[in-house]
Coordinates of C-alpha atoms and ligand atoms in Angstrom, one line a residue:
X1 CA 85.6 48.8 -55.6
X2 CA 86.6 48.0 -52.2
X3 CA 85.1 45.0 -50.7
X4 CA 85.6 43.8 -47.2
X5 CA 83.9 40.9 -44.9
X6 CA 83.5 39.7 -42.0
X7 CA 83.3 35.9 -41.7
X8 CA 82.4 34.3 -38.4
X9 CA 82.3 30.6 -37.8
X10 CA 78.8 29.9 -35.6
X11 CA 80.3 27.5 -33.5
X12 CA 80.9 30.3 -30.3
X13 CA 78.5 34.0 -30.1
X14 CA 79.9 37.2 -31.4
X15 CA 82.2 37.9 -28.4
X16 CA 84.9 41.2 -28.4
X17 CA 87.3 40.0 -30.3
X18 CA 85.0 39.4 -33.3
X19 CA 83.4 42.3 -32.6
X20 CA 86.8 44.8 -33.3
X21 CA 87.3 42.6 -36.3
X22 CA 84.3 43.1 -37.6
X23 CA 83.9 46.8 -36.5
X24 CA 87.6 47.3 -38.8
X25 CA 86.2 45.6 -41.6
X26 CA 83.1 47.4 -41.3
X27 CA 85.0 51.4 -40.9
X28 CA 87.2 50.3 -43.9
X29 CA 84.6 49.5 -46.4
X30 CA 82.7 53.1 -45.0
X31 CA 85.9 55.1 -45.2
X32 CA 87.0 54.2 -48.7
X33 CA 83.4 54.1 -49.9
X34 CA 83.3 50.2 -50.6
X35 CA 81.4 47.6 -49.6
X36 CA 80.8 45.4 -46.5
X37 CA 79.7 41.3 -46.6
X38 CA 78.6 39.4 -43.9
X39 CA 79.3 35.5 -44.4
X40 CA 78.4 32.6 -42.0
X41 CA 81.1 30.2 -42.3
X42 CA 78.8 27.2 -40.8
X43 CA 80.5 24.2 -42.7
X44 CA 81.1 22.8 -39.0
X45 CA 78.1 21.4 -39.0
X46 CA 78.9 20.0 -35.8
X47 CA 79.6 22.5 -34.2
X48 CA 77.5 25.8 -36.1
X49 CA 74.0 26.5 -34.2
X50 CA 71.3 28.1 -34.9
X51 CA 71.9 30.2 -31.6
X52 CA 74.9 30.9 -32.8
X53 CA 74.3 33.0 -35.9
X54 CA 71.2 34.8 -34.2
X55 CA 74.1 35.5 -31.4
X56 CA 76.2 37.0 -34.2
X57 CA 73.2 38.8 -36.4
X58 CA 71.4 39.8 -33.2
X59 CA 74.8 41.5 -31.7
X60 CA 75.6 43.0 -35.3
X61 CA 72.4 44.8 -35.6
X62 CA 72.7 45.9 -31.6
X63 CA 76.0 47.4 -32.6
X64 CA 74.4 49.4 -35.8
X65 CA 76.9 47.4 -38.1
X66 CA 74.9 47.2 -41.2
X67 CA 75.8 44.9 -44.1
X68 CA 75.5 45.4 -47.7
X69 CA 75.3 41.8 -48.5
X70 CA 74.6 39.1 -46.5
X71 CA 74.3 36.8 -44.5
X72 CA 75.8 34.5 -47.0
X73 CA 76.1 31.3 -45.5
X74 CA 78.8 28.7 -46.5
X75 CA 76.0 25.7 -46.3
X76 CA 74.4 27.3 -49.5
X77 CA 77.3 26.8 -51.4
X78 CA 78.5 23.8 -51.5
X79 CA 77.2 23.3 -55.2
X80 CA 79.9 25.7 -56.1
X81 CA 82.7 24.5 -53.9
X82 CA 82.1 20.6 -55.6
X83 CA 82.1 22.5 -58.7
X84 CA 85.8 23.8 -58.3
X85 CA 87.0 20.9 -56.4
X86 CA 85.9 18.5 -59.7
X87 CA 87.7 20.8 -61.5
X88 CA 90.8 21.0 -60.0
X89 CA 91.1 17.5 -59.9
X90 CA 89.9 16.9 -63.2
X91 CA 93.0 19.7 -64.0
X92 CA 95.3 17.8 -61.6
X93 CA 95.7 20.7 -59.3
X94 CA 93.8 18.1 -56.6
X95 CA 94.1 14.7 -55.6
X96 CA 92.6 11.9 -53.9
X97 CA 94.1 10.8 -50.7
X98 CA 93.2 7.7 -49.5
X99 CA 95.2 7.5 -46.5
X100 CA 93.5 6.1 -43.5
X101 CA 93.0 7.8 -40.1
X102 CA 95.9 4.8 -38.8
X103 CA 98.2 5.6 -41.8
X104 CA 98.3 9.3 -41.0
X105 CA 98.8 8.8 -37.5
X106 CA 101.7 6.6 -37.9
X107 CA 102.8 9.0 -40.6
X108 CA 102.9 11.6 -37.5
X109 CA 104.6 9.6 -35.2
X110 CA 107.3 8.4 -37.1
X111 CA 107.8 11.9 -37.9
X112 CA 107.8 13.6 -34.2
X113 CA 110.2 10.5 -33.6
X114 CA 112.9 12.1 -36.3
X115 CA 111.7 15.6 -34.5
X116 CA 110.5 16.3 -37.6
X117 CA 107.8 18.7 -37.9
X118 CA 104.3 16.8 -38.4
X119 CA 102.8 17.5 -42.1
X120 CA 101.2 15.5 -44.7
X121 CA 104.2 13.3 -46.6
X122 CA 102.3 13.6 -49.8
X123 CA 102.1 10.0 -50.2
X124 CA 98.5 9.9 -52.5
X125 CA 99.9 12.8 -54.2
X126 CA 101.0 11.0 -57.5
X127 CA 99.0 8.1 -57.0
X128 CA 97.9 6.2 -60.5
X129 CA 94.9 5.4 -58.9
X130 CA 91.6 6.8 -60.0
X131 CA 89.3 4.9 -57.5
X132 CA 86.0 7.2 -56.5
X133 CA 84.1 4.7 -54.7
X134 CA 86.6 4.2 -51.8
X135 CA 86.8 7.0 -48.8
X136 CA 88.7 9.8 -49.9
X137 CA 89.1 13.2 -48.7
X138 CA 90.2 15.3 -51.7
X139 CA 93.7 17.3 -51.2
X140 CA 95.3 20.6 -52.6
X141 CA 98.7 19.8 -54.5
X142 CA 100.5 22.9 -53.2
X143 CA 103.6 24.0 -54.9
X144 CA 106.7 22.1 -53.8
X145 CA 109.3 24.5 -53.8
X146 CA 109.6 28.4 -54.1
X147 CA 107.9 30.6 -51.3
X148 CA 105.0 32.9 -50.9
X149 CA 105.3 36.4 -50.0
X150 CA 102.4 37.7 -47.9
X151 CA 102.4 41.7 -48.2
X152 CA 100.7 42.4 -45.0
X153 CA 99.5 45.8 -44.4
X154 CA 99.9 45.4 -40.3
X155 CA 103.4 42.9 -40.5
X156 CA 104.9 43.9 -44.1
X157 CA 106.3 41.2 -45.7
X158 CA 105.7 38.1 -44.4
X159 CA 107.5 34.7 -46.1
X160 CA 106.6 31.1 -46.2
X161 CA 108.7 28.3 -48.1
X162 CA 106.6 26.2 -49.6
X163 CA 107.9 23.2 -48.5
X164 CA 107.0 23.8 -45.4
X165 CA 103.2 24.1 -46.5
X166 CA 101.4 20.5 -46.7
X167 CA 99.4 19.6 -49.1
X168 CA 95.9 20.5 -47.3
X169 CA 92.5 18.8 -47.0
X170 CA 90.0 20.6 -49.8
X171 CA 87.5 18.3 -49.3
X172 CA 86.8 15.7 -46.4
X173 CA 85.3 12.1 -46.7
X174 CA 81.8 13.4 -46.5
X175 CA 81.9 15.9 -49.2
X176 CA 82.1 18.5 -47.0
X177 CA 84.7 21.4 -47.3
X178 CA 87.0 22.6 -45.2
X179 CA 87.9 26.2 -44.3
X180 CA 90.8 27.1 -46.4
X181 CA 89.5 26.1 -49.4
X182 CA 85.7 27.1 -49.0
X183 CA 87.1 30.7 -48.0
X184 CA 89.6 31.3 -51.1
X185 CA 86.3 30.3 -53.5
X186 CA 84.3 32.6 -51.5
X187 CA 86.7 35.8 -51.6
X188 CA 87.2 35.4 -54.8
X189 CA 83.4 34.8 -55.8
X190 CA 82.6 37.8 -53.8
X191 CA 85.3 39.8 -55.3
X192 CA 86.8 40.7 -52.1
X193 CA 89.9 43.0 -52.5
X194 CA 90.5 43.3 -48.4
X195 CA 90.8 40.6 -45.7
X196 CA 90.9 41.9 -42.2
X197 CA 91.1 39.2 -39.7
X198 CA 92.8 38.0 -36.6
X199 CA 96.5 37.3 -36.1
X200 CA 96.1 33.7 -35.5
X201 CA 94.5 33.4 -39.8
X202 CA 98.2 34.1 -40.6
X203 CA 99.6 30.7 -41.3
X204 CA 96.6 29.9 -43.4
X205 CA 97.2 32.9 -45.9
X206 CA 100.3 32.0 -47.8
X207 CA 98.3 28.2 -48.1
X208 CA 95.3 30.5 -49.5
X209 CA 97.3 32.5 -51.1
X210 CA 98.4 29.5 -53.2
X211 CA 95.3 27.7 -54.0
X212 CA 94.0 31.8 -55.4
X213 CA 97.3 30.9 -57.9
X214 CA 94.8 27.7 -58.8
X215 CA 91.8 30.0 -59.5
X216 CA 93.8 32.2 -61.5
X217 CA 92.2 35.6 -59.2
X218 CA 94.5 37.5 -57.8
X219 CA 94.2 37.2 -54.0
X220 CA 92.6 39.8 -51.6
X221 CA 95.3 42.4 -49.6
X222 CA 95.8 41.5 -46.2
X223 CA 95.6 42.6 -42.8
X224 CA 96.5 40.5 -39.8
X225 CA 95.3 42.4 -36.4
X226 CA 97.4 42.1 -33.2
X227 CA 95.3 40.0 -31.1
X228 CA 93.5 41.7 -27.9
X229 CA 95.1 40.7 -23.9
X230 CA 92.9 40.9 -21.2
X231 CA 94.2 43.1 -18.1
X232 CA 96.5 40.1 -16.9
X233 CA 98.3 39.9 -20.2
X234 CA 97.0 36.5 -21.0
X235 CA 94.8 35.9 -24.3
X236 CA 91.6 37.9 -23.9
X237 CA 88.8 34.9 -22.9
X238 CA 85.5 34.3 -20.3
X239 CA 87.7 35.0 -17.6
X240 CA 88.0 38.4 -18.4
X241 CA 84.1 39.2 -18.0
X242 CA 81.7 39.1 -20.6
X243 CA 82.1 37.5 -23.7
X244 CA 79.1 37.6 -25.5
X245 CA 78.6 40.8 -26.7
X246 CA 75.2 40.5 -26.0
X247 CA 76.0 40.5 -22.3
X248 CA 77.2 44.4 -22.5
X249 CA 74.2 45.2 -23.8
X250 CA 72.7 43.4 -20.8
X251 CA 75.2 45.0 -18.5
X252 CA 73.4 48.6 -19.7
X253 CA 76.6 49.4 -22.2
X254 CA 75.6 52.1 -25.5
X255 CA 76.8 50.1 -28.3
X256 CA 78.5 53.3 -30.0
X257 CA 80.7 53.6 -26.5
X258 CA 81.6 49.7 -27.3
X259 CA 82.7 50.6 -30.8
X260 CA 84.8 53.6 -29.6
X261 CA 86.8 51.3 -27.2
X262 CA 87.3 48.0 -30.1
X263 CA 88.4 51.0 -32.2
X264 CA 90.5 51.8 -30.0
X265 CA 92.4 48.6 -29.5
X266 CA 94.6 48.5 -32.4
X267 CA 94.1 51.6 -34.0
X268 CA 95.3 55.1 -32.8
X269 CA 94.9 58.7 -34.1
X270 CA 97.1 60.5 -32.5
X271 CA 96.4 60.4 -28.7
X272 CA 92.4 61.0 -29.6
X273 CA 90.0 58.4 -27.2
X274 CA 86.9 59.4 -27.9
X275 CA 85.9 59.1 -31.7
X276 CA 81.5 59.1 -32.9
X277 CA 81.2 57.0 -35.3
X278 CA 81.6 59.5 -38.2
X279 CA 84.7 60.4 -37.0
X280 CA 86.0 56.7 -36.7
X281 CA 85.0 56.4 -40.6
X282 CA 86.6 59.2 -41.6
X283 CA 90.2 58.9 -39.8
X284 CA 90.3 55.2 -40.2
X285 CA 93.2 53.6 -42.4
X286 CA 94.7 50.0 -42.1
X287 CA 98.4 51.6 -42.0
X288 CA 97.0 53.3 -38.8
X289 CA 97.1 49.8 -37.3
X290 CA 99.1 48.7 -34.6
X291 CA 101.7 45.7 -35.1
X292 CA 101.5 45.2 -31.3
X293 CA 98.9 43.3 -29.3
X294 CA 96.0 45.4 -27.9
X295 CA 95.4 45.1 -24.3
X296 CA 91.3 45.0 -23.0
X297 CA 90.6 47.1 -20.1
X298 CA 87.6 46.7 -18.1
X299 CA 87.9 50.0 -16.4
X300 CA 88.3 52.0 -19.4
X301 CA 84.9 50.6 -21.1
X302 CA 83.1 51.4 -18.4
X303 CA 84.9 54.8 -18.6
X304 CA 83.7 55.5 -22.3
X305 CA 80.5 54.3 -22.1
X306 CA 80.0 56.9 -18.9
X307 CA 81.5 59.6 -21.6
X308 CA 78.9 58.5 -23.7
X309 CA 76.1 58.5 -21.3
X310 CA 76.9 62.1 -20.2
X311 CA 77.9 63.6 -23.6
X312 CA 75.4 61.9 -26.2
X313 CA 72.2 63.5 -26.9
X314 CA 69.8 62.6 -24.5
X315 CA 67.4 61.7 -26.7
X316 CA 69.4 58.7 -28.2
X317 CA 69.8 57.1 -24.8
X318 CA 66.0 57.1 -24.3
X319 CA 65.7 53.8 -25.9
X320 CA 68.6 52.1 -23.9
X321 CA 66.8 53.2 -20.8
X322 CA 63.5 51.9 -21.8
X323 CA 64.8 48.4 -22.3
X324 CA 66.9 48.2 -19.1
X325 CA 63.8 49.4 -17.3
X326 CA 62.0 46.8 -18.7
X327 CA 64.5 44.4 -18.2
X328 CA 64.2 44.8 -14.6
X329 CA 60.3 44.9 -14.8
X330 CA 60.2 48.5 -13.9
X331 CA 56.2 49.6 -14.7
X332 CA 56.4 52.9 -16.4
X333 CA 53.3 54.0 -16.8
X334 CA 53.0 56.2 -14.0
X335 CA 56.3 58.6 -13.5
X336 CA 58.5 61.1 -15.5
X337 CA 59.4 61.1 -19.0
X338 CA 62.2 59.0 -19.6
X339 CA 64.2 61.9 -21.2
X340 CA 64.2 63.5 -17.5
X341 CA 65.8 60.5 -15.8
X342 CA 68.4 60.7 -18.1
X343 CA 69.1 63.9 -17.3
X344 CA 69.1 64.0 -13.9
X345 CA 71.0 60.2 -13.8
X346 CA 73.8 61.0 -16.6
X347 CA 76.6 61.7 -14.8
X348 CA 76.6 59.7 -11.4
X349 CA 75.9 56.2 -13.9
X350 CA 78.4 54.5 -15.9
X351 CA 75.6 52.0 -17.2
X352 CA 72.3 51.9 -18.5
X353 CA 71.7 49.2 -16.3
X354 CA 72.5 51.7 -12.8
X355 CA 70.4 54.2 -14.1
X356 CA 67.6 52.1 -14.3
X357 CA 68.0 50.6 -10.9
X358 CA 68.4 54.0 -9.3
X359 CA 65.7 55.5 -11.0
X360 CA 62.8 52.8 -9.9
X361 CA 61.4 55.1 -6.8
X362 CA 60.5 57.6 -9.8
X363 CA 57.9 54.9 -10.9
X364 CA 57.0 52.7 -8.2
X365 CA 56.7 52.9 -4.2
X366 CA 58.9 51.8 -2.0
X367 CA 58.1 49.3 0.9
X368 CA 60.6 50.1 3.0
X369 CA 62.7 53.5 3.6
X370 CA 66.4 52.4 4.6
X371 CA 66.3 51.9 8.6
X372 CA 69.9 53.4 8.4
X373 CA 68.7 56.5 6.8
X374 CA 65.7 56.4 8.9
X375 CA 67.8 56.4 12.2
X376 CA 70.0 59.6 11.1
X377 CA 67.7 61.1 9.0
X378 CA 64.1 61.3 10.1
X379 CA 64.3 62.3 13.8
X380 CA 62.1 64.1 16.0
X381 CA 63.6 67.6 15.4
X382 CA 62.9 67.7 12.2
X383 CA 59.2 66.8 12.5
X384 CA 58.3 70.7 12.6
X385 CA 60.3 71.5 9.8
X386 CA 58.9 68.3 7.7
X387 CA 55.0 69.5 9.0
X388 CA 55.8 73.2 7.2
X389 CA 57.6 71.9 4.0
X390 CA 54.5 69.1 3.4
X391 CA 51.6 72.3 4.0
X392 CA 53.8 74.5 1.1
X393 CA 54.3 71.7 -0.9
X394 CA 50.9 70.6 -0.8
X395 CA 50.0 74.6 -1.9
X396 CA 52.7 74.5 -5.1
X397 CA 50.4 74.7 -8.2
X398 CA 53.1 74.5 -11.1
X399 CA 55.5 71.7 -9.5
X400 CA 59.0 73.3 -10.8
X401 CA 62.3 73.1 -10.1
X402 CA 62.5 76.9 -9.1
X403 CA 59.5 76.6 -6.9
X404 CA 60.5 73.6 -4.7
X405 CA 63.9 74.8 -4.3
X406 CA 61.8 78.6 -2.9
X407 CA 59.8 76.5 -0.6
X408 CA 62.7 74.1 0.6
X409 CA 64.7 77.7 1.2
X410 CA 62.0 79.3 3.4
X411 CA 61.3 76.2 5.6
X412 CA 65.5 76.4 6.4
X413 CA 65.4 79.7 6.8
X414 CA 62.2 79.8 8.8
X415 CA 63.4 77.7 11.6
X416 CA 67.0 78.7 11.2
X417 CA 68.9 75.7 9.6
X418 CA 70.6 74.8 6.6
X419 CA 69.3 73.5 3.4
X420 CA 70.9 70.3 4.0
X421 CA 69.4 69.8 7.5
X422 CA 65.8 69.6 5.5
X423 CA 67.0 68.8 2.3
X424 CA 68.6 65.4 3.5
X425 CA 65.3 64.0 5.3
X426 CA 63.5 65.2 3.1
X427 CA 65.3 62.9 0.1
X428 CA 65.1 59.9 2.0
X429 CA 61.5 60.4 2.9
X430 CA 60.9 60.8 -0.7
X431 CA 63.5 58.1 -2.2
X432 CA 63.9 55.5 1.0
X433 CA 67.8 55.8 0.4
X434 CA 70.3 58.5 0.8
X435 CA 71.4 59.4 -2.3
X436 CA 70.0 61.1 -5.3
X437 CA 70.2 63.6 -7.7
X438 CA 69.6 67.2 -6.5
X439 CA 66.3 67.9 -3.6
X440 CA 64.6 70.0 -6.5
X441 CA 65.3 68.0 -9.4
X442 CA 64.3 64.5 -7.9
X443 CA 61.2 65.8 -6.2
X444 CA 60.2 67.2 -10.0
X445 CA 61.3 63.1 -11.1
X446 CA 58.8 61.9 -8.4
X447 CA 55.9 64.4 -8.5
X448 CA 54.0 66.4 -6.6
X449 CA 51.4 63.7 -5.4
X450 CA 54.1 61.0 -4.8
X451 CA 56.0 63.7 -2.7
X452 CA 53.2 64.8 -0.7
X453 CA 52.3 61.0 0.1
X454 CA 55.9 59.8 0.9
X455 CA 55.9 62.6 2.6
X456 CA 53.2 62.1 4.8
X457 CA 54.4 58.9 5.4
X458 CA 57.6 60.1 6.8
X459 CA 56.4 62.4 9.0
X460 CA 53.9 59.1 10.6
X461 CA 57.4 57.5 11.0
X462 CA 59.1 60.4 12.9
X463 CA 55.9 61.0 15.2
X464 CA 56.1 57.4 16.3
X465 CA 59.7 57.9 17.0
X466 CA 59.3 61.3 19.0
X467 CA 56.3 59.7 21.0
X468 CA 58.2 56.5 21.9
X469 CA 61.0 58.9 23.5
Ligands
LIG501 N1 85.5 31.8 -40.1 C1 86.8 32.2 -39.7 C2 86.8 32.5 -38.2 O1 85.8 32.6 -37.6 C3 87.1 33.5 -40.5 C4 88.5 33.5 -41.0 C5 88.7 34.6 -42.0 O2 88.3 35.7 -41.8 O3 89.2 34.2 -43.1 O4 87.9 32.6 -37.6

């Protein structure tokens, strides 16, 4: 059975590069038919909030990454992790260390003075002394010679000596555990056969690697991913935009466009951009992986999500309208059917959050029509023209795209211009701005009584302007 997880530390949100570690995890467990953990590696207590892990379960269940088990959190285990530690030290594959804080940190200098590289000397390591009342933090004894062979499925074969390991902090003074150790007991209790992580979790595999050796389980297969650049080529961070996911969702971005990009960093079939999310399952594989860093592109995002907004079915963008209307306290109770905007709006947005912005004068009136628009727009030769369109519009009994487009026609025809001489005023009577979606399909978005008033309105605003010449 594969068995993958992801295992975020709650001390930061669920920001993009989590995310495309996750969503890997995630695809692998789908495509091979395995399984999927979510753990909450909150032994920083310090550090781990509560926000935090509703940042990381709130942006997970945004994102449709389900879980089969989970959220395990590290804090409930800690019975278990004693339980090893005692043992190991009971077997003599841990120690005590009672080293103070002073005594390691003249340990570390007198080593960067002999440019030697910093490390625990092992000094409590073979210590006769068995005293348990005393601070202590409890250390690993890692092997002291011979090397570790990480078989990476993104680097190959990655070796470490083991003399150049240290022996590493299991337990600290409080009796809490540290990462290394609280993950190894974790994989293995979960019978986790894959571990897909970030690049910068490399040094701590062959250490992990080792103390799996203690547990007598054969440790997890690897995968290291590339990390992700931002556009400059520096380390992808806050200066790059957005960082909690939670802010694309609040930038009007479809979660399964967000997917498609991650999936994209790192992992290539063939030249293909745009995957759904069936297809990412099926062609995914960790030998598909790139060795080489990933770099994040705003523009392209914003790219796939528009491919997403034009090409999904419309119906499954109905919801992310809804919320970014009511995000920006849009009243929808008196205007089309939300499935209308979309199509009307789908291809001159890139986000959910644009549509929703553009589409307000479907819903509410406008104070104020643009006095730009007003000045080229509504002027006194088109008041005739404005006077016939209102009197057919007013007569229109089933309000349709054919039938406004007919009546638009036979006013331009009637007094000899062109459909865009009457078409134009007309929009920004209606919308207050001078761009929209087609004449017929955004008078059909308004309706007729919201036409005819707006309307009505304009043609108050043009008189005015024809009797003050
Ligand atoms: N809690 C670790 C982190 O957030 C996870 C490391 C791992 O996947 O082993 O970086």
């Amino acid at each position: 059975m594969i068995r993958t997880r992801f295992a975020p530390s709650p001390t930061g949100v669920l920001h993009l590069g989590s995310v495309r570690t996750a969503l890997f995890c995630w695809l692998y467990a789908k495509h091979c038919d395995g399984q999927f953990v979510l753990r909450i590696e909150d032994t920083d207590k310090e550090r781990s909030t509560k926000e935090n892990v509703n940042a990381i379960l709130e942006g997970m269940s945004w994102l449709g990454m389900d879980y089969d088990e989970g959220p395990i959190f590290q804090t409930d285990r800690f019975e278990r992790y004693h339980e090893i530690a005692k043992n190991w030290l009971e077997l003599g594959k841990a120690y005590r260390c009672y080293c103070s804080k002073d005594e390691l940190d003249k340990m570390r200098n007198k080593q960067k003075e002999k440019g030697e590289k910093t490390r625990y000397n092992g000094h409590c390591r073979d210590l006769k002394r068995n005293d348990s009342k005393e601070g202590f933090v409890l250390r690993f004894k890692n092997p002291l010679s011979g090397k570790v062979v990480v078989n990476d499925q993104v680097r190959g074969e990655v070796e470490f000596e083991n003399h150049e390991l240290d022996d590493l902090v299991i337990v600290r003074t409080d009796g809490s555990p540290t990462y290394n150790f609280a993950v190894v007991i974790d994989d293995a209790d979960m019978n986790i056969s894959h571990v897909i992580r970030g690049d910068d979790h490399l040094n701590n595999t062959p250490r992990q690697i080792n103390m799996f050796k203690a547990l007598g389980v054969n440790a997890p297969i690897y995968s290291h991913l590339p990390m992700i650049l931002g556009d400059d080529g520096a380390k992808l961070s806050k200066r790059h935009g957005a960082v909690d996911i939670r802010d694309y969702r609040e930038q009007g971005f479809i979660p399964e466009a967000i997917l498609n990009y991650l999936v994209r960093l790192g992992w290539s079939y063939g030249d293909q951009e745009v995957f759904n999310t069936e297809e990412m399952i099926k062609l995914f594989d960790l030998s598909d992986i790139n060795q080489s860093a990933a770099a994040f592109s705003s523009d392209k995002l914003l790219w796939l999500n528009q491919e997403y907004m034009m090409h999904a079915r419309a119906e499954s963008l109905v919801p992310h309208l809804r919320y970014h209307m009511d995000l920006i306290g849009i009243d929808r109770s008196d205007g089309p059917e939300l499935i209308e905007v979309i199509e009307a709006y789908r291809e001159r947005a890139e986000t959910f959050t644009q549509m929703a912005d553009a589409c307000r004068y479907c819903y509410e009136e406008f104070d104020e029509i643009d006095p730009k628009a007003i000045k080229k727009q509504l002027r006194p030769v088109i008041l005739e023209p404005m006077i016939a369109l209102h009197s057919r519009l007013k007569l229109v009994e089933e309000w349709s795209h054919e039938i406004i487009n007919a009546c638009v026609n036979e006013v331009a025809s009637i007094f000899d211009i062109n459909m865009g001489k009457i078409g134009q005023p007309l929009r920004v009577a209606v919308t207050g701005i001078s761009a929209s979606p087609p004449i017929h399909v955004t008078l059909c978005l308004i309706g007729q009584e919201r036409t005819l008033k707006r309307l009505e309105r304009a043609i108050e605003i043009i008189k005015k302007r024809a009797e003050s010449n």
